[in-house]
């Protein structure tokens, strides 16, 4: 097993092994062998030894029988990265017509490879025509956050700010923004969500994004939040975040929080 993946990969890094790799992509009994074959084919295609259209056809054929989820994910990625317009078009059609699992596995690749306008149009179309839930919808929101430009950001922010949406939908929209750098504009929007939202999960997520996205936590006084916020789950998160900005008195401050806060969640943090 440890030899199969690198063996077939190196076979694809030089001319001469393409016919074997094409065969092993579907016929090797080991998932490691099939993984090595697809990586070898990708390498060969990117070097120009296999036409992009053939790469796409090979990927689609392999998907019909591949049972390993990791390999399926990489087959989609191979078509997008090495299949040219044929690969993009094939995966785009899979997103339009596929299952929730296929959507979750593919949209991130398209967000990185497609033209922004084309990717966003596809994602909006899927959202309007399919009743996505859970992982598939979150993956699509995450992909919208990956697309260059501000249109995807605007869409996700509108979800996060919409008081008429349920809290789970608003939280999913907010989480899609993890893929964006926290610039001045986004920091202000996150601060607004933290200050005005009633749902603790939304406020906690906004707090995390502010702190991880800005070296100074966007000006937040985490110790003040950890001590004074009305919601114990927000205080608990602030305790953990404040502990990652250590100072000489961090230990004493944490002991104070442990003794003075009545919340079990805060004490656990």
C-alpha positions as a Python dict, from the first residue, in 0.01 Angstrom:
ca = {
    (1, 'X'): (0, 0, 0),
    (2, 'X'): (278, 243, 87),
    (3, 'X'): (442, 178, -250),
    (4, 'X'): (134, 197, -473),
    (5, 'X'): (46, 565, -445),
    (6, 'X'): (396, 712, -493),
    (7, 'X'): (482, 442, -747),
    (8, 'X'): (199, 529, -982),
    (9, 'X'): (243, 901, -916),
    (10, 'X'): (608, 888, -1023),
    (11, 'X'): (504, 681, -1325),
    (12, 'X'): (296, 978, -1434),
    (13, 'X'): (573, 1229, -1382),
    (14, 'X'): (759, 1105, -1690),
    (15, 'X'): (644, 993, -2037),
    (16, 'X'): (557, 632, -2109),
    (17, 'X'): (326, 518, -1832),
    (18, 'X'): (0, 679, -1944),
    (19, 'X'): (-166, 362, -2076),
    (20, 'X'): (-102, 178, -1749),
    (21, 'X'): (-230, 469, -1542),
    (22, 'X'): (-552, 489, -1745),
    (23, 'X'): (-611, 121, -1683),
    (24, 'X'): (-528, 132, -1311),
    (25, 'X'): (-753, 435, -1251),
    (26, 'X'): (-1054, 203, -1259),
    (27, 'X'): (-918, -150, -1242),
    (28, 'X'): (-673, -155, -952),
    (29, 'X'): (-825, -344, -659),
    (30, 'X'): (-664, -113, -401),
    (31, 'X'): (-793, 238, -339),
    (32, 'X'): (-430, 341, -285),
    (33, 'X'): (-342, 216, -632),
    (34, 'X'): (-633, 405, -787),
    (35, 'X'): (-530, 715, -592),
    (36, 'X'): (-176, 691, -726),
    (37, 'X'): (-306, 642, -1079),
    (38, 'X'): (-523, 952, -1070),
    (39, 'X'): (-241, 1161, -927),
    (40, 'X'): (-11, 1027, -1197),
    (41, 'X'): (-268, 1111, -1464),
    (42, 'X'): (-309, 1462, -1326),
    (43, 'X'): (67, 1513, -1340),
    (44, 'X'): (83, 1380, -1694),
    (45, 'X'): (-209, 1600, -1804),
    (46, 'X'): (-63, 1915, -1651),
    (47, 'X'): (261, 1839, -1838),
    (48, 'X'): (61, 1821, -2162),
    (49, 'X'): (89, 1446, -2228),
    (50, 'X'): (-285, 1378, -2197),
    (51, 'X'): (-545, 1607, -2360),
    (52, 'X'): (-778, 1787, -2121),
    (53, 'X'): (-1085, 1633, -2282),
    (54, 'X'): (-949, 1284, -2223),
    (55, 'X'): (-872, 1368, -1859),
    (56, 'X'): (-1236, 1468, -1813),
    (57, 'X'): (-1363, 1154, -1982),
    (58, 'X'): (-1136, 936, -1767),
    (59, 'X'): (-1255, 1113, -1452),
    (60, 'X'): (-1623, 1072, -1536),
    (61, 'X'): (-1574, 703, -1616),
    (62, 'X'): (-1386, 646, -1290),
    (63, 'X'): (-1660, 817, -1089),
    (64, 'X'): (-1911, 558, -1208),
    (65, 'X'): (-1735, 282, -1012),
    (66, 'X'): (-1516, 457, -752),
    (67, 'X'): (-1635, 386, -397),
    (68, 'X'): (-1360, 552, -195),
    (69, 'X'): (-1480, 900, -89),
    (70, 'X'): (-1131, 1045, -82),
    (71, 'X'): (-1064, 925, -436),
    (72, 'X'): (-1397, 1061, -557),
    (73, 'X'): (-1309, 1402, -417),
    (74, 'X'): (-974, 1395, -597),
    (75, 'X'): (-1135, 1287, -923),
    (76, 'X'): (-1347, 1602, -917),
    (77, 'X'): (-1038, 1807, -839),
    (78, 'X'): (-843, 1639, -1122),
    (79, 'X'): (-1113, 1728, -1374),
    (80, 'X'): (-1127, 2089, -1257),
    (81, 'X'): (-750, 2141, -1239),
    (82, 'X'): (-639, 1945, -1545),
    (83, 'X'): (-952, 1902, -1756),
    (84, 'X'): (-966, 2253, -1896),
    (85, 'X'): (-1305, 2384, -2008),
    (86, 'X'): (-1428, 2026, -2056),
    (87, 'X'): (-1358, 1951, -1691),
    (88, 'X'): (-1515, 2272, -1567),
    (89, 'X'): (-1825, 2212, -1775),
    (90, 'X'): (-1859, 1852, -1657),
    (91, 'X'): (-1828, 1940, -1290),
    (92, 'X'): (-2058, 2239, -1338),
    (93, 'X'): (-2322, 2001, -1471),
    (94, 'X'): (-2269, 1768, -1176),
    (95, 'X'): (-2337, 2060, -941),
    (96, 'X'): (-2657, 2146, -1129),
    (97, 'X'): (-2791, 1792, -1135),
    (98, 'X'): (-2603, 1609, -861),
    (99, 'X'): (-2676, 1497, -511),
    (100, 'X'): (-2612, 1702, -200),
    (101, 'X'): (-2294, 1503, -141),
    (102, 'X'): (-2164, 1577, -489),
    (103, 'X'): (-2239, 1946, -446),
    (104, 'X'): (-2053, 1955, -115),
    (105, 'X'): (-1748, 1792, -275),
    (106, 'X'): (-1725, 2006, -587),
    (107, 'X'): (-1827, 2368, -534),
    (108, 'X'): (-1505, 2471, -360),
    (109, 'X'): (-1297, 2358, -659),
    (110, 'X'): (-1519, 2553, -897),
    (111, 'X'): (-1498, 2865, -681),
    (112, 'X'): (-1120, 2865, -714),
    (113, 'X'): (-1103, 2784, -1085),
    (114, 'X'): (-1405, 2945, -1252),
    (115, 'X'): (-1449, 3306, -1349),
    (116, 'X'): (-1619, 3478, -1052),
    (117, 'X'): (-1933, 3579, -1242),
    (118, 'X'): (-1983, 3227, -1376),
    (119, 'X'): (-1926, 3063, -1039),
    (120, 'X'): (-2163, 3295, -853),
    (121, 'X'): (-2433, 3257, -1117),
    (122, 'X'): (-2410, 2880, -1079),
    (123, 'X'): (-2422, 2892, -701),
    (124, 'X'): (-2724, 3124, -700),
    (125, 'X'): (-2900, 2900, -949),
    (126, 'X'): (-2844, 2592, -733),
    (127, 'X'): (-2962, 2774, -422),
    (128, 'X'): (-3282, 2886, -593),
    (129, 'X'): (-3365, 2551, -754),
    (130, 'X'): (-3259, 2297, -491),
    (131, 'X'): (-3361, 2265, -128),
    (132, 'X'): (-3016, 2223, 18),
    (133, 'X'): (-2953, 2165, 385),
    (134, 'X'): (-2667, 2102, 624),
    (135, 'X'): (-2326, 2023, 479),
    (136, 'X'): (-2421, 2088, 116),
    (137, 'X'): (-2561, 2435, 184),
    (138, 'X'): (-2266, 2526, 407),
    (139, 'X'): (-2023, 2408, 140),
    (140, 'X'): (-2197, 2630, -114),
    (141, 'X'): (-2183, 2931, 117),
    (142, 'X'): (-1816, 2858, 184),
    (143, 'X'): (-1756, 2847, -191),
    (144, 'X'): (-1928, 3183, -233),
    (145, 'X'): (-1686, 3323, 21),
    (146, 'X'): (-1394, 3188, -182),
    (147, 'X'): (-1495, 3361, -506),
    (148, 'X'): (-1295, 3674, -580),
    (149, 'X'): (-1472, 4008, -557),
    (150, 'X'): (-1736, 4150, -327),
    (151, 'X'): (-2057, 4002, -471),
    (152, 'X'): (-2031, 3679, -276),
    (153, 'X'): (-1938, 3869, 40),
    (154, 'X'): (-2241, 4095, -1),
    (155, 'X'): (-2470, 3794, -36),
    (156, 'X'): (-2333, 3623, 275),
    (157, 'X'): (-2344, 3943, 481),
    (158, 'X'): (-2705, 4000, 380),
    (159, 'X'): (-2787, 3654, 515),
    (160, 'X'): (-2602, 3711, 840),
    (161, 'X'): (-2778, 4046, 895),
    (162, 'X'): (-3128, 3932, 800),
    (163, 'X'): (-3342, 3921, 1114),
    (164, 'X'): (-3618, 3743, 922),
    (165, 'X'): (-3397, 3441, 852),
    (166, 'X'): (-3376, 3163, 1108),
    (167, 'X'): (-3063, 3162, 1319),
    (168, 'X'): (-2919, 2849, 1156),
    (169, 'X'): (-2935, 3013, 812),
    (170, 'X'): (-2779, 3334, 939),
    (171, 'X'): (-2501, 3136, 1107),
    (172, 'X'): (-2433, 2939, 787),
    (173, 'X'): (-2402, 3265, 593),
    (174, 'X'): (-2165, 3409, 850),
    (175, 'X'): (-1948, 3097, 845),
    (176, 'X'): (-1912, 3130, 469),
    (177, 'X'): (-1706, 3442, 538),
    (178, 'X'): (-1427, 3248, 708),
    (179, 'X'): (-1265, 3224, 365),
    (180, 'X'): (-1230, 3603, 341),
    (181, 'X'): (-958, 3821, 490),
    (182, 'X'): (-1096, 4039, 768),
    (183, 'X'): (-1042, 4381, 618),
    (184, 'X'): (-1176, 4704, 765),
    (185, 'X'): (-1518, 4660, 608),
    (186, 'X'): (-1565, 4299, 718),
    (187, 'X'): (-1437, 4378, 1067),
    (188, 'X'): (-1704, 4645, 1097),
    (189, 'X'): (-1976, 4405, 981),
    (190, 'X'): (-1863, 4136, 1225),
    (191, 'X'): (-1856, 4389, 1507),
    (192, 'X'): (-2212, 4487, 1417),
    (193, 'X'): (-2328, 4123, 1431),
    (194, 'X'): (-2155, 4077, 1765),
    (195, 'X'): (-2308, 4391, 1910),
    (196, 'X'): (-2663, 4353, 1778),
    (197, 'X'): (-2748, 3985, 1728),
    (198, 'X'): (-2956, 3811, 1991),
    (199, 'X'): (-2845, 3457, 1909),
    (200, 'X'): (-2543, 3345, 2112),
    (201, 'X'): (-2408, 3121, 1836),
    (202, 'X'): (-2402, 3412, 1590),
    (203, 'X'): (-2230, 3640, 1838),
    (204, 'X'): (-1974, 3374, 1931),
    (205, 'X'): (-1891, 3305, 1566),
    (206, 'X'): (-1850, 3677, 1495),
    (207, 'X'): (-1622, 3707, 1797),
    (208, 'X'): (-1402, 3421, 1677),
    (209, 'X'): (-1378, 3567, 1328),
    (210, 'X'): (-1281, 3908, 1461),
    (211, 'X'): (-1008, 3771, 1683),
    (212, 'X'): (-862, 3520, 1437),
    (213, 'X'): (-886, 3765, 1148),
    (214, 'X'): (-726, 4062, 1319),
    (215, 'X'): (-401, 4060, 1515),
    (216, 'X'): (-551, 4291, 1773),
    (217, 'X'): (-897, 4136, 1782),
    (218, 'X'): (-1038, 4438, 1598),
    (219, 'X'): (-1006, 4645, 1914),
    (220, 'X'): (-1214, 4412, 2127),
    (221, 'X'): (-1135, 4392, 2496),
    (222, 'X'): (-1170, 4017, 2537),
    (223, 'X'): (-1128, 4031, 2911),
    (224, 'X'): (-1413, 4277, 2936),
    (225, 'X'): (-1633, 4052, 2720),
    (226, 'X'): (-1534, 3750, 2929),
    (227, 'X'): (-1629, 3929, 3248),
    (228, 'X'): (-1933, 4139, 3158),
    (229, 'X'): (-2121, 3984, 2866),
    (230, 'X'): (-2472, 3870, 2958),
    (231, 'X'): (-2444, 3539, 2773),
    (232, 'X'): (-2240, 3269, 2944),
    (233, 'X'): (-2149, 3092, 2617),
    (234, 'X'): (-2005, 3417, 2481),
    (235, 'X'): (-1814, 3472, 2804),
    (236, 'X'): (-1679, 3116, 2782),
    (237, 'X'): (-1553, 3172, 2429),
    (238, 'X'): (-1398, 3505, 2525),
    (239, 'X'): (-1210, 3337, 2811),
    (240, 'X'): (-1050, 3092, 2568),
    (241, 'X'): (-967, 3362, 2315),
    (242, 'X'): (-821, 3590, 2581),
    (243, 'X'): (-601, 3306, 2706),
    (244, 'X'): (-440, 3292, 2360),
    (245, 'X'): (-325, 3653, 2405),
    (246, 'X'): (-110, 3588, 2711),
    (247, 'X'): (21, 3852, 2947),
    (248, 'X'): (208, 3844, 3275),
    (249, 'X'): (-116, 3826, 3472),
    (250, 'X'): (-298, 3573, 3252),
    (251, 'X'): (-287, 3294, 3508),
    (252, 'X'): (-420, 3516, 3787),
    (253, 'X'): (-694, 3649, 3561),
    (254, 'X'): (-802, 3299, 3460),
    (255, 'X'): (-813, 3191, 3825),
    (256, 'X'): (-1030, 3495, 3899),
    (257, 'X'): (-1272, 3398, 3622),
    (258, 'X'): (-1281, 3041, 3752),
    (259, 'X'): (-1377, 3155, 4101),
    (260, 'X'): (-1603, 3450, 4023),
    (261, 'X'): (-1813, 3335, 3726),
    (262, 'X'): (-2109, 3118, 3822),
    (263, 'X'): (-2139, 2959, 3477),
    (264, 'X'): (-2023, 2599, 3443),
    (265, 'X'): (-1936, 2673, 3078),
    (266, 'X'): (-1706, 2956, 3179),
    (267, 'X'): (-1544, 2750, 3452),
    (268, 'X'): (-1482, 2469, 3201),
    (269, 'X'): (-1321, 2716, 2960),
}
